[in-house]
PDB file of C-alpha atoms (C1' of nucleotides) in Angstrom:
ATOM      1  CA  MET A  17      15.469  25.078  11.870  1.00 35.00           C
ATOM      2  CA  PRO A  18      15.311  23.854   8.179  1.00 39.00           C
ATOM      3  CA  PRO A  19      13.969  20.378   7.618  1.00 44.00           C
ATOM      4  CA  PRO A  20      16.433  17.824   7.420  1.00 45.00           C
ATOM      5  CA  ARG A  21      17.297  16.718   4.042  1.00 56.00           C
ATOM      6  CA  PHE A  22      16.628  12.815   3.771  1.00 68.00           C
ATOM      7  CA  PRO A  23      18.010  10.243   0.918  1.00 77.00           C
ATOM      8  CA  LEU A  24      15.102   9.061  -1.302  1.00 87.00           C
ATOM      9  CA  PRO A  25      14.285   6.064  -1.188  1.00 89.00           C
ATOM     10  CA  GLN A  26      15.635   4.256  -4.234  1.00 91.00           C
ATOM     11  CA  GLY A  27      14.477   4.033  -7.238  1.00 88.00           C
ATOM     12  CA  THR A  28      12.271   7.047  -6.877  1.00 95.00           C
ATOM     13  CA  LEU A  29      15.163   9.988  -8.434  1.00 97.00           C
ATOM     14  CA  ASP A  30      13.602   7.986 -11.730  1.00 98.00           C
ATOM     15  CA  MET A  31       9.661   8.455 -11.470  1.00 98.00           C
ATOM     16  CA  LEU A  32      10.999  11.673 -10.361  1.00 98.00           C
ATOM     17  CA  ILE A  33      13.246  12.918 -13.249  1.00 98.00           C
ATOM     18  CA  LEU A  34      11.335  11.672 -16.200  1.00 98.00           C
ATOM     19  CA  GLN A  35       8.227  14.100 -14.434  1.00 98.00           C
ATOM     20  CA  ILE A  36      10.442  16.876 -14.714  1.00 98.00           C
ATOM     21  CA  LEU A  37      11.125  15.876 -17.908  1.00 98.00           C
ATOM     22  CA  SER A  38       7.743  15.365 -18.892  1.00 98.00           C
ATOM     23  CA  LEU A  39       7.321  18.952 -18.688  1.00 97.00           C
ATOM     24  CA  GLY A  40       9.299  19.716 -21.783  1.00 97.00           C
ATOM     25  CA  PRO A  41      13.802  19.432 -22.326  1.00 98.00           C
ATOM     26  CA  ALA A  42      16.197  20.300 -19.189  1.00 98.00           C
ATOM     27  CA  HIS A  43      20.300  20.200 -18.377  1.00 98.00           C
ATOM     28  CA  GLY A  44      20.803  17.889 -15.327  1.00 98.00           C
ATOM     29  CA  TYR A  45      21.565  20.725 -13.490  1.00 98.00           C
ATOM     30  CA  GLY A  46      18.260  22.594 -14.654  1.00 98.00           C
ATOM     31  CA  ILE A  47      17.067  19.711 -13.803  1.00 98.00           C
ATOM     32  CA  ALA A  48      17.713  19.552  -9.887  1.00 98.00           C
ATOM     33  CA  GLN A  49      16.478  22.872  -9.758  1.00 97.00           C
ATOM     34  CA  ARG A  50      13.439  22.320 -10.965  1.00 97.00           C
ATOM     35  CA  LEU A  51      13.436  19.082  -7.851  1.00 97.00           C
ATOM     36  CA  GLU A  52      14.141  21.467  -5.498  1.00 96.00           C
ATOM     37  CA  GLN A  53      11.522  24.246  -6.631  1.00 96.00           C
ATOM     38  CA  ILE A  54       9.004  22.348  -7.183  1.00 96.00           C
ATOM     39  CA  SER A  55       9.425  20.318  -3.872  1.00 96.00           C
ATOM     40  CA  ARG A  56       9.494  23.235  -1.094  1.00 95.00           C
ATOM     41  CA  SER A  57      13.226  21.844  -0.789  1.00 94.00           C
ATOM     42  CA  VAL A  58      12.127  18.375   0.660  1.00 95.00           C
ATOM     43  CA  VAL A  59      13.880  16.626  -2.793  1.00 96.00           C
ATOM     44  CA  GLN A  60      17.635  18.031  -2.580  1.00 95.00           C
ATOM     45  CA  VAL A  61      19.288  16.039  -5.353  1.00 96.00           C
ATOM     46  CA  ASN A  62      23.225  14.921  -4.966  1.00 95.00           C
ATOM     47  CA  GLU A  63      24.515  15.025  -8.606  1.00 97.00           C
ATOM     48  CA  GLY A  64      26.507  12.269  -7.012  1.00 97.00           C
ATOM     49  CA  SER A  65      23.111  10.634  -7.616  1.00 97.00           C
ATOM     50  CA  LEU A  66      21.657  12.544 -10.619  1.00 98.00           C
ATOM     51  CA  TYR A  67      24.538  12.458 -12.855  1.00 98.00           C
ATOM     52  CA  PRO A  68      24.838   8.390 -13.052  1.00 98.00           C
ATOM     53  CA  ALA A  69      21.141   7.891 -12.627  1.00 98.00           C
ATOM     54  CA  LEU A  70      20.469  11.038 -16.343  1.00 98.00           C
ATOM     55  CA  HIS A  71      23.254   8.076 -17.281  1.00 98.00           C
ATOM     56  CA  ARG A  72      20.820   5.433 -17.144  1.00 97.00           C
ATOM     57  CA  LEU A  73      17.697   6.391 -18.368  1.00 98.00           C
ATOM     58  CA  HIS A  74      19.373   7.287 -21.135  1.00 98.00           C
ATOM     59  CA  GLN A  75      21.107   4.166 -21.880  1.00 97.00           C
ATOM     60  CA  LYS A  76      17.873   2.449 -21.727  1.00 97.00           C
ATOM     61  CA  GLY A  77      16.593   4.482 -24.003  1.00 97.00           C
ATOM     62  CA  TRP A  78      14.182   6.263 -22.032  1.00 98.00           C
ATOM     63  CA  LEU A  79      15.561   9.858 -22.904  1.00 98.00           C
ATOM     64  CA  ARG A  80      17.046  11.398 -25.396  1.00 98.00           C
ATOM     65  CA  ALA A  81      20.400  14.009 -25.209  1.00 97.00           C
ATOM     66  CA  GLU A  82      21.476  17.320 -27.001  1.00 97.00           C
ATOM     67  CA  TRP A  83      24.327  19.204 -26.424  1.00 97.00           C
ATOM     68  CA  ARG A  84      22.480  23.028 -27.205  1.00 96.00           C
ATOM     69  CA  GLN A  85      22.866  26.398 -25.017  1.00 95.00           C
ATOM     70  CA  SER A  86      21.800  27.039 -22.138  1.00 94.00           C
ATOM     71  CA  GLU A  87      19.972  29.820 -20.639  1.00 90.00           C
ATOM     72  CA  ALA A  88      22.812  31.450 -19.035  1.00 90.00           C
ATOM     73  CA  GLY A  89      24.710  31.092 -22.371  1.00 89.00           C
ATOM     74  CA  ARG A  90      26.496  27.801 -21.570  1.00 92.00           C
ATOM     75  CA  GLU A  91      27.517  24.369 -23.167  1.00 95.00           C
ATOM     76  CA  ALA A  92      25.075  21.620 -21.073  1.00 97.00           C
ATOM     77  CA  LYS A  93      23.389  18.731 -22.124  1.00 98.00           C
ATOM     78  CA  PHE A  94      19.581  18.700 -22.314  1.00 98.00           C
ATOM     79  CA  TYR A  95      17.826  16.026 -21.979  1.00 98.00           C
ATOM     80  CA  SER A  96      14.023  15.096 -23.281  1.00 98.00           C
ATOM     81  CA  LEU A  97      12.176  12.220 -22.808  1.00 98.00           C
ATOM     82  CA  THR A  98      11.415   9.383 -25.695  1.00 98.00           C
ATOM     83  CA  ARG A  99       8.071   7.668 -26.374  1.00 98.00           C
ATOM     84  CA  ALA A 100       9.904   4.085 -24.436  1.00 98.00           C
ATOM     85  CA  GLY A 101      10.235   6.987 -21.438  1.00 98.00           C
ATOM     86  CA  ARG A 102       6.804   8.767 -21.010  1.00 98.00           C
ATOM     87  CA  ARG A 103       5.313   4.875 -20.940  1.00 97.00           C
ATOM     88  CA  GLN A 104       8.171   4.316 -18.367  1.00 97.00           C
ATOM     89  CA  LEU A 105       7.177   7.231 -16.527  1.00 97.00           C
ATOM     90  CA  ALA A 106       3.581   6.026 -16.160  1.00 97.00           C
ATOM     91  CA  LEU A 107       4.644   3.045 -15.152  1.00 96.00           C
ATOM     92  CA  GLU A 108       6.568   4.326 -12.313  1.00 96.00           C
ATOM     93  CA  LYS A 109       3.752   6.353 -11.301  1.00 96.00           C
ATOM     94  CA  ASP A 110       1.152   3.516 -11.232  1.00 95.00           C
ATOM     95  CA  SER A 111       3.625   1.552  -9.061  1.00 95.00           C
ATOM     96  CA  TRP A 112       3.762   4.436  -6.421  1.00 96.00           C
ATOM     97  CA  ALA A 113       0.337   4.727  -6.153  1.00 96.00           C
ATOM     98  CA  ARG A 114      -0.082   1.124  -5.095  1.00 96.00           C
ATOM     99  CA  LEU A 115       2.712   1.871  -3.083  1.00 96.00           C
ATOM    100  CA  THR A 116       1.606   4.470  -1.326  1.00 97.00           C
ATOM    101  CA  GLY A 117      -1.825   2.969  -1.345  1.00 97.00           C
ATOM    102  CA  ALA A 118      -0.371   0.225   0.230  1.00 97.00           C
ATOM    103  CA  VAL A 119       1.632   1.936   3.233  1.00 97.00           C
ATOM    104  CA  GLY A 120      -1.379   3.713   3.657  1.00 97.00           C
ATOM    105  CA  LEU A 121      -3.620   1.183   3.865  1.00 97.00           C
ATOM    106  CA  ILE A 122      -0.993  -0.537   6.974  1.00 97.00           C
ATOM    107  CA  PHE A 123      -0.565   3.249   8.596  1.00 97.00           C
ATOM    108  CA  GLU A 124      -5.030   3.087   8.610  1.00 94.00           C
ATOM    109  CA  GLU A 125      -4.572  -0.177  10.324  1.00 87.00           C
ATOM    110  CA  GLY A 126      -3.200   0.733  12.916  1.00 74.00           C
ATOM    111  CA  SER A 127      -5.522   3.920  13.914  1.00 74.00           C
ATOM    112  CA  ARG A 128      -8.759   2.021  13.867  1.00 67.00           C
TER     113      ARG A 128
ATOM    114  CA  MET B  20      -3.105 -10.479 -14.924  1.00 38.00           C
ATOM    115  CA  PRO B  21      -2.640 -10.290 -10.580  1.00 42.00           C
ATOM    116  CA  PRO B  22      -0.769  -6.887  -9.770  1.00 46.00           C
ATOM    117  CA  PRO B  23       3.435  -7.496 -10.578  1.00 49.00           C
ATOM    118  CA  ARG B  24       5.460  -6.961  -7.755  1.00 60.00           C
ATOM    119  CA  PHE B  25       8.106  -4.829  -7.130  1.00 72.00           C
ATOM    120  CA  PRO B  26      10.888  -3.745  -5.339  1.00 80.00           C
ATOM    121  CA  LEU B  27       9.852  -2.366  -1.426  1.00 90.00           C
ATOM    122  CA  PRO B  28      12.616   1.372  -1.597  1.00 93.00           C
ATOM    123  CA  GLN B  29      14.934   1.155   0.599  1.00 93.00           C
ATOM    124  CA  GLY B  30      14.201   1.828   4.352  1.00 91.00           C
ATOM    125  CA  THR B  31      10.637   2.072   3.562  1.00 96.00           C
ATOM    126  CA  LEU B  32      10.332  -1.840   4.930  1.00 98.00           C
ATOM    127  CA  ASP B  33      11.802  -0.422   7.793  1.00 98.00           C
ATOM    128  CA  MET B  34       9.253   1.791   8.517  1.00 98.00           C
ATOM    129  CA  LEU B  35       6.380  -1.193   7.554  1.00 98.00           C
ATOM    130  CA  ILE B  36       7.855  -3.594  10.020  1.00 98.00           C
ATOM    131  CA  LEU B  37       7.685  -1.056  12.878  1.00 98.00           C
ATOM    132  CA  GLN B  38       4.103  -0.133  12.178  1.00 98.00           C
ATOM    133  CA  ILE B  39       3.168  -3.654  12.166  1.00 98.00           C
ATOM    134  CA  LEU B  40       4.824  -3.884  15.698  1.00 98.00           C
ATOM    135  CA  SER B  41       3.134  -1.057  16.960  1.00 98.00           C
ATOM    136  CA  LEU B  42       0.123  -2.819  17.106  1.00 97.00           C
ATOM    137  CA  GLY B  43       1.413  -5.141  19.989  1.00 97.00           C
ATOM    138  CA  PRO B  44       4.091  -7.812  19.068  1.00 98.00           C
ATOM    139  CA  ALA B  45       4.426 -10.463  16.375  1.00 98.00           C
ATOM    140  CA  HIS B  46       7.128 -12.605  14.973  1.00 98.00           C
ATOM    141  CA  GLY B  47       8.830 -12.414  11.614  1.00 98.00           C
ATOM    142  CA  TYR B  48       6.339 -14.927   9.417  1.00 97.00           C
ATOM    143  CA  GLY B  49       3.811 -13.601  11.311  1.00 98.00           C
ATOM    144  CA  ILE B  50       4.495  -9.475   9.295  1.00 98.00           C
ATOM    145  CA  ALA B  51       5.335 -10.779   6.799  1.00 97.00           C
ATOM    146  CA  GLN B  52       1.727 -12.471   6.414  1.00 97.00           C
ATOM    147  CA  ARG B  53      -0.250  -9.026   8.022  1.00 97.00           C
ATOM    148  CA  LEU B  54       1.980  -6.959   5.640  1.00 97.00           C
ATOM    149  CA  GLU B  55       0.538  -8.982   2.842  1.00 96.00           C
ATOM    150  CA  GLN B  56      -2.554  -9.437   3.920  1.00 96.00           C
ATOM    151  CA  ILE B  57      -3.434  -5.900   5.199  1.00 96.00           C
ATOM    152  CA  SER B  58      -1.508  -4.240   2.213  1.00 96.00           C
ATOM    153  CA  ARG B  59      -3.784  -6.727  -0.331  1.00 95.00           C
ATOM    154  CA  SER B  60      -0.435  -8.049  -1.468  1.00 94.00           C
ATOM    155  CA  VAL B  61       0.642  -5.276  -2.694  1.00 95.00           C
ATOM    156  CA  VAL B  62       3.616  -5.663  -0.045  1.00 96.00           C
ATOM    157  CA  GLN B  63       5.316  -8.570   0.064  1.00 95.00           C
ATOM    158  CA  VAL B  64       7.524  -8.980   1.926  1.00 96.00           C
ATOM    159  CA  ASN B  65      11.423 -11.095   0.986  1.00 95.00           C
ATOM    160  CA  GLU B  66      12.433 -13.528   3.819  1.00 97.00           C
ATOM    161  CA  GLY B  67      16.001 -12.364   2.715  1.00 97.00           C
ATOM    162  CA  SER B  68      14.995  -8.787   3.613  1.00 97.00           C
ATOM    163  CA  LEU B  69      13.087  -9.344   6.382  1.00 98.00           C
ATOM    164  CA  TYR B  70      15.044 -11.918   8.489  1.00 98.00           C
ATOM    165  CA  PRO B  71      18.162  -8.901   8.636  1.00 98.00           C
ATOM    166  CA  ALA B  72      15.525  -5.892   8.538  1.00 98.00           C
ATOM    167  CA  LEU B  73      14.671  -7.859  12.378  1.00 98.00           C
ATOM    168  CA  HIS B  74      17.913  -7.650  13.441  1.00 98.00           C
ATOM    169  CA  ARG B  75      19.293  -4.540  12.331  1.00 97.00           C
ATOM    170  CA  LEU B  76      16.050  -2.479  14.187  1.00 98.00           C
ATOM    171  CA  HIS B  77      16.786  -5.447  17.042  1.00 98.00           C
ATOM    172  CA  GLN B  78      20.548  -3.848  17.048  1.00 97.00           C
ATOM    173  CA  LYS B  79      19.212  -0.431  17.493  1.00 97.00           C
ATOM    174  CA  GLY B  80      17.429  -1.024  20.040  1.00 97.00           C
ATOM    175  CA  TRP B  81      13.858  -0.380  18.061  1.00 98.00           C
ATOM    176  CA  LEU B  82      13.277  -3.617  19.075  1.00 98.00           C
ATOM    177  CA  ARG B  83      13.125  -5.933  22.165  1.00 98.00           C
ATOM    178  CA  ALA B  84      13.395  -9.745  21.231  1.00 97.00           C
ATOM    179  CA  GLU B  85      11.300 -12.989  22.975  1.00 96.00           C
ATOM    180  CA  TRP B  86      11.550 -16.229  22.374  1.00 97.00           C
ATOM    181  CA  ARG B  87       7.280 -17.497  22.893  1.00 96.00           C
ATOM    182  CA  GLN B  88       5.533 -20.423  21.376  1.00 94.00           C
ATOM    183  CA  SER B  89       3.114 -19.296  18.710  1.00 94.00           C
ATOM    184  CA  GLU B  90      -0.455 -19.261  17.585  1.00 90.00           C
ATOM    185  CA  ALA B  91      -0.112 -22.365  15.782  1.00 89.00           C
ATOM    186  CA  GLY B  92       1.985 -23.968  18.872  1.00 88.00           C
ATOM    187  CA  ARG B  93       5.642 -23.873  17.671  1.00 91.00           C
ATOM    188  CA  GLU B  94       8.475 -21.762  19.101  1.00 94.00           C
ATOM    189  CA  ALA B  95       8.954 -18.091  17.641  1.00 97.00           C
ATOM    190  CA  LYS B  96      10.951 -14.861  18.153  1.00 98.00           C
ATOM    191  CA  PHE B  97       8.235 -12.233  19.369  1.00 98.00           C
ATOM    192  CA  TYR B  98       9.061  -8.678  18.876  1.00 98.00           C
ATOM    193  CA  SER B  99       7.645  -5.912  20.273  1.00 98.00           C
ATOM    194  CA  LEU B 100       8.610  -2.137  19.644  1.00 98.00           C
ATOM    195  CA  THR B 101      11.065  -0.220  22.751  1.00 98.00           C
ATOM    196  CA  ARG B 102       9.988   3.180  23.545  1.00 98.00           C
ATOM    197  CA  ALA B 103      12.912   4.120  20.947  1.00 98.00           C
ATOM    198  CA  GLY B 104      11.116   2.062  18.511  1.00 98.00           C
ATOM    199  CA  ARG B 105       8.164   4.075  18.609  1.00 98.00           C
ATOM    200  CA  ARG B 106       9.844   6.990  18.414  1.00 97.00           C
ATOM    201  CA  GLN B 107      11.707   6.126  15.515  1.00 97.00           C
ATOM    202  CA  LEU B 108       8.378   5.194  14.062  1.00 98.00           C
ATOM    203  CA  ALA B 109       7.271   8.600  14.354  1.00 97.00           C
ATOM    204  CA  LEU B 110       9.755  10.530  12.894  1.00 96.00           C
ATOM    205  CA  GLU B 111       9.958   7.829   9.400  1.00 96.00           C
ATOM    206  CA  LYS B 112       6.133   8.445   9.268  1.00 97.00           C
ATOM    207  CA  ASP B 113       6.553  11.786   9.261  1.00 96.00           C
ATOM    208  CA  SER B 114       9.726  11.473   6.381  1.00 95.00           C
ATOM    209  CA  TRP B 115       7.471   8.925   4.654  1.00 96.00           C
ATOM    210  CA  ALA B 116       4.624  12.346   4.993  1.00 96.00           C
ATOM    211  CA  ARG B 117       7.384  14.912   3.861  1.00 96.00           C
ATOM    212  CA  LEU B 118       8.308  12.670   0.839  1.00 96.00           C
ATOM    213  CA  THR B 119       4.826  11.355  -0.265  1.00 97.00           C
ATOM    214  CA  GLY B 120       4.388  15.322  -0.035  1.00 96.00           C
ATOM    215  CA  ALA B 121       6.676  16.807  -2.227  1.00 96.00           C
ATOM    216  CA  VAL B 122       6.221  13.704  -5.010  1.00 97.00           C
ATOM    217  CA  GLY B 123       3.062  14.898  -4.844  1.00 97.00           C
ATOM    218  CA  LEU B 124       3.304  18.483  -5.863  1.00 97.00           C
ATOM    219  CA  ILE B 125       6.472  17.327  -8.704  1.00 97.00           C
ATOM    220  CA  PHE B 126       2.852  15.365 -10.119  1.00 97.00           C
ATOM    221  CA  GLU B 127       0.949  18.481  -9.691  1.00 94.00           C
ATOM    222  CA  GLU B 128       3.335  20.722 -10.991  1.00 87.00           C
ATOM    223  CA  GLY B 129       2.417  18.516 -14.864  1.00 73.00           C
ATOM    224  CA  SER B 130      -1.044  18.583 -14.813  1.00 73.00           C
ATOM    225  CA  ARG B 131      -1.898  22.387 -14.547  1.00 66.00           C
TER     226      ARG B 131
ATOM    227  C1'  DT C  24       3.452 -44.619   6.886  1.00 73.06           C
ATOM    228  C1'  DC C  25       5.144 -41.235   4.456  1.00 73.06           C
ATOM    229  C1'  DT C  26       4.881 -36.981   1.697  1.00 73.06           C
ATOM    230  C1'  DG C  27       3.491 -32.516   1.004  1.00 73.06           C
ATOM    231  C1'  DG C  28       2.838 -28.114   2.342  1.00 73.06           C
ATOM    232  C1'  DA C  29       2.692 -24.321   6.134  1.00 73.06           C
ATOM    233  C1'  DT C  30       5.066 -22.694   9.754  1.00 73.06           C
ATOM    234  C1'  DA C  31       9.361 -20.653  11.173  1.00 73.06           C
ATOM    235  C1'  DC C  32      14.155 -19.439  11.126  1.00 73.06           C
ATOM    236  C1'  DA C  33      18.299 -18.130   8.974  1.00 73.06           C
ATOM    237  C1'  DT C  34      22.450 -16.926   6.280  1.00 73.06           C
ATOM    238  C1'  DC C  35      24.951 -15.802   1.507  1.00 73.06           C
ATOM    239  C1'  DG C  36      26.389 -12.799  -2.645  1.00 73.06           C
ATOM    240  C1'  DA C  37      24.697 -10.400  -6.528  1.00 73.06           C
ATOM    241  C1'  DA C  38      22.478  -6.502  -8.096  1.00 73.06           C
ATOM    242  C1'  DG C  39      21.717  -2.033  -7.806  1.00 73.06           C
ATOM    243  C1'  DG C  40      20.906   2.932  -6.220  1.00 73.06           C
ATOM    244  C1'  DT C  41      22.877   6.761  -3.639  1.00 73.06           C
ATOM    245  C1'  DC C  42      25.622   9.911  -1.222  1.00 73.06           C
ATOM    246  C1'  DA C  43      29.948  12.886  -0.091  1.00 73.06           C
ATOM    247  C1'  DA C  44      33.842  13.685  -2.115  1.00 73.06           C
ATOM    248  C1'  DG C  45      36.789  15.280  -5.438  1.00 73.06           C
ATOM    249  C1'  DG C  46      37.488  16.797 -10.550  1.00 73.06           C
ATOM    250  C1'  DT C  47      37.479  19.833 -14.434  1.00 73.06           C
ATOM    251  C1'  DA C  48      36.291  23.636 -16.974  1.00 73.06           C
ATOM    252  C1'  DT C  49      34.078  28.810 -18.385  1.00 73.06           C
ATOM    253  C1'  DG C  50      30.864  32.913 -17.492  1.00 73.06           C
ATOM    254  C1'  DG C  51      29.921  37.296 -15.695  1.00 73.06           C
ATOM    255  C1'  DA C  52      30.010  40.108 -11.988  1.00 73.06           C
ATOM    256  C1'  DC C  53      32.459  43.194  -8.607  1.00 73.06           C
TER     257       DC C  53
ATOM    258  C1'  DG D  18      41.604  39.319 -10.952  1.00 73.06           C
ATOM    259  C1'  DT D  19      39.074  37.047  -8.161  1.00 73.06           C
ATOM    260  C1'  DC D  20      34.546  34.963  -6.563  1.00 73.06           C
ATOM    261  C1'  DC D  21      29.908  32.732  -7.355  1.00 73.06           C
ATOM    262  C1'  DA D  22      26.840  30.653 -10.382  1.00 73.06           C
ATOM    263  C1'  DT D  23      26.472  27.729 -14.227  1.00 73.06           C
ATOM    264  C1'  DA D  24      27.279  22.717 -15.561  1.00 73.06           C
ATOM    265  C1'  DC D  25      29.877  17.931 -16.382  1.00 73.06           C
ATOM    266  C1'  DC D  26      31.797  13.752 -14.654  1.00 73.06           C
ATOM    267  C1'  DT D  27      33.803   9.923 -11.274  1.00 73.06           C
ATOM    268  C1'  DT D  28      34.531   7.408  -7.543  1.00 73.06           C
ATOM    269  C1'  DG D  29      34.176   4.716  -3.421  1.00 73.06           C
ATOM    270  C1'  DA D  30      31.767   3.603   0.736  1.00 73.06           C
ATOM    271  C1'  DC D  31      27.549   2.482   2.495  1.00 73.06           C
ATOM    272  C1'  DC D  32      23.086  -0.127   3.026  1.00 73.06           C
ATOM    273  C1'  DT D  33      19.233  -2.758   1.435  1.00 73.06           C
ATOM    274  C1'  DT D  34      16.639  -5.345  -1.175  1.00 73.06           C
ATOM    275  C1'  DC D  35      16.457 -10.182  -4.122  1.00 73.06           C
ATOM    276  C1'  DG D  36      16.384 -14.983  -5.224  1.00 73.06           C
ATOM    277  C1'  DA D  37      18.534 -18.723  -3.537  1.00 73.06           C
ATOM    278  C1'  DT D  38      19.305 -21.806  -0.326  1.00 73.06           C
ATOM    279  C1'  DG D  39      19.459 -24.469   4.771  1.00 73.06           C
ATOM    280  C1'  DT D  40      17.262 -26.034   8.650  1.00 73.06           C
ATOM    281  C1'  DA D  41      14.161 -28.106  11.432  1.00 73.06           C
ATOM    282  C1'  DT D  42       8.794 -29.664  13.333  1.00 73.06           C
ATOM    283  C1'  DC D  43       4.031 -30.031  12.785  1.00 73.06           C
ATOM    284  C1'  DC D  44      -0.164 -31.595  10.904  1.00 73.06           C
ATOM    285  C1'  DA D  45      -3.344 -33.576   7.359  1.00 73.06           C
ATOM    286  C1'  DG D  46      -4.468 -36.626   3.786  1.00 73.06           C
ATOM    287  C1'  DA D  47      -3.263 -40.053   0.965  1.00 73.06           C
TER     288       DA D  47
END
DNA sequence: TCTGGATACATCGAAGGTCAAGGTATGGAC
DNA sequence: GTCCATACCTTGACCTTCGATGTATCCAGA
């Protein structure tokens, strides 16, 4: 039985996109593929979430967009992190660490 | 500067409530306090999130509700986990572990 | 006595993100 | 010539969280 898909908690997708782009420019389709590969299929991005998220991040000035030729020889919109995007990623990683830390504390409380 | 408050990702509140109740019955107000205490104020539950969540979980059959006297001598609605609630908590913990694991993988990918 | 703060419940509308479903188009392989 | 992978996008339904607001009791301190 393959692991069940589960919805990404609101807000985490932005962080994951920024993280992938911190490794280098990529287009939407590629971002989705990388997320799935690296996470071993735990993270599966819906296109109806992905593209709005990219537009959102772009509009906020965290991404730069540029039409280029893809590896497959197709026109594709390549995104890359801006300086502000890098800052934002750091912030979101920080929040994530505090959240998971807090959840960890709450879970431990039961096992003592 | 105190750590900034941040919104709980959608869905995590249910899991945290179930976890707190797995330690024993509690009323809404008390659940919020415990979450804040245990998490060292990282998790701060909004009442407009808490009460709808409790009703939701109750309606799904994961909680039992009962009016009793609180420690402070006030009428309060005490919630406790049902068997189905315990099952649900296990499921959600599992999803959480897979999610944080996946996010961990994606973060590591950058630091190699 | 009365005022404020803690306890305890609840509801409402706004805001925001995710999802499933659907649509368009090109390139290469068979 | 047809199918699949690539690559973009939009729409509406759904759900949760949030901030604001409302009600009520109890107790401590001025």
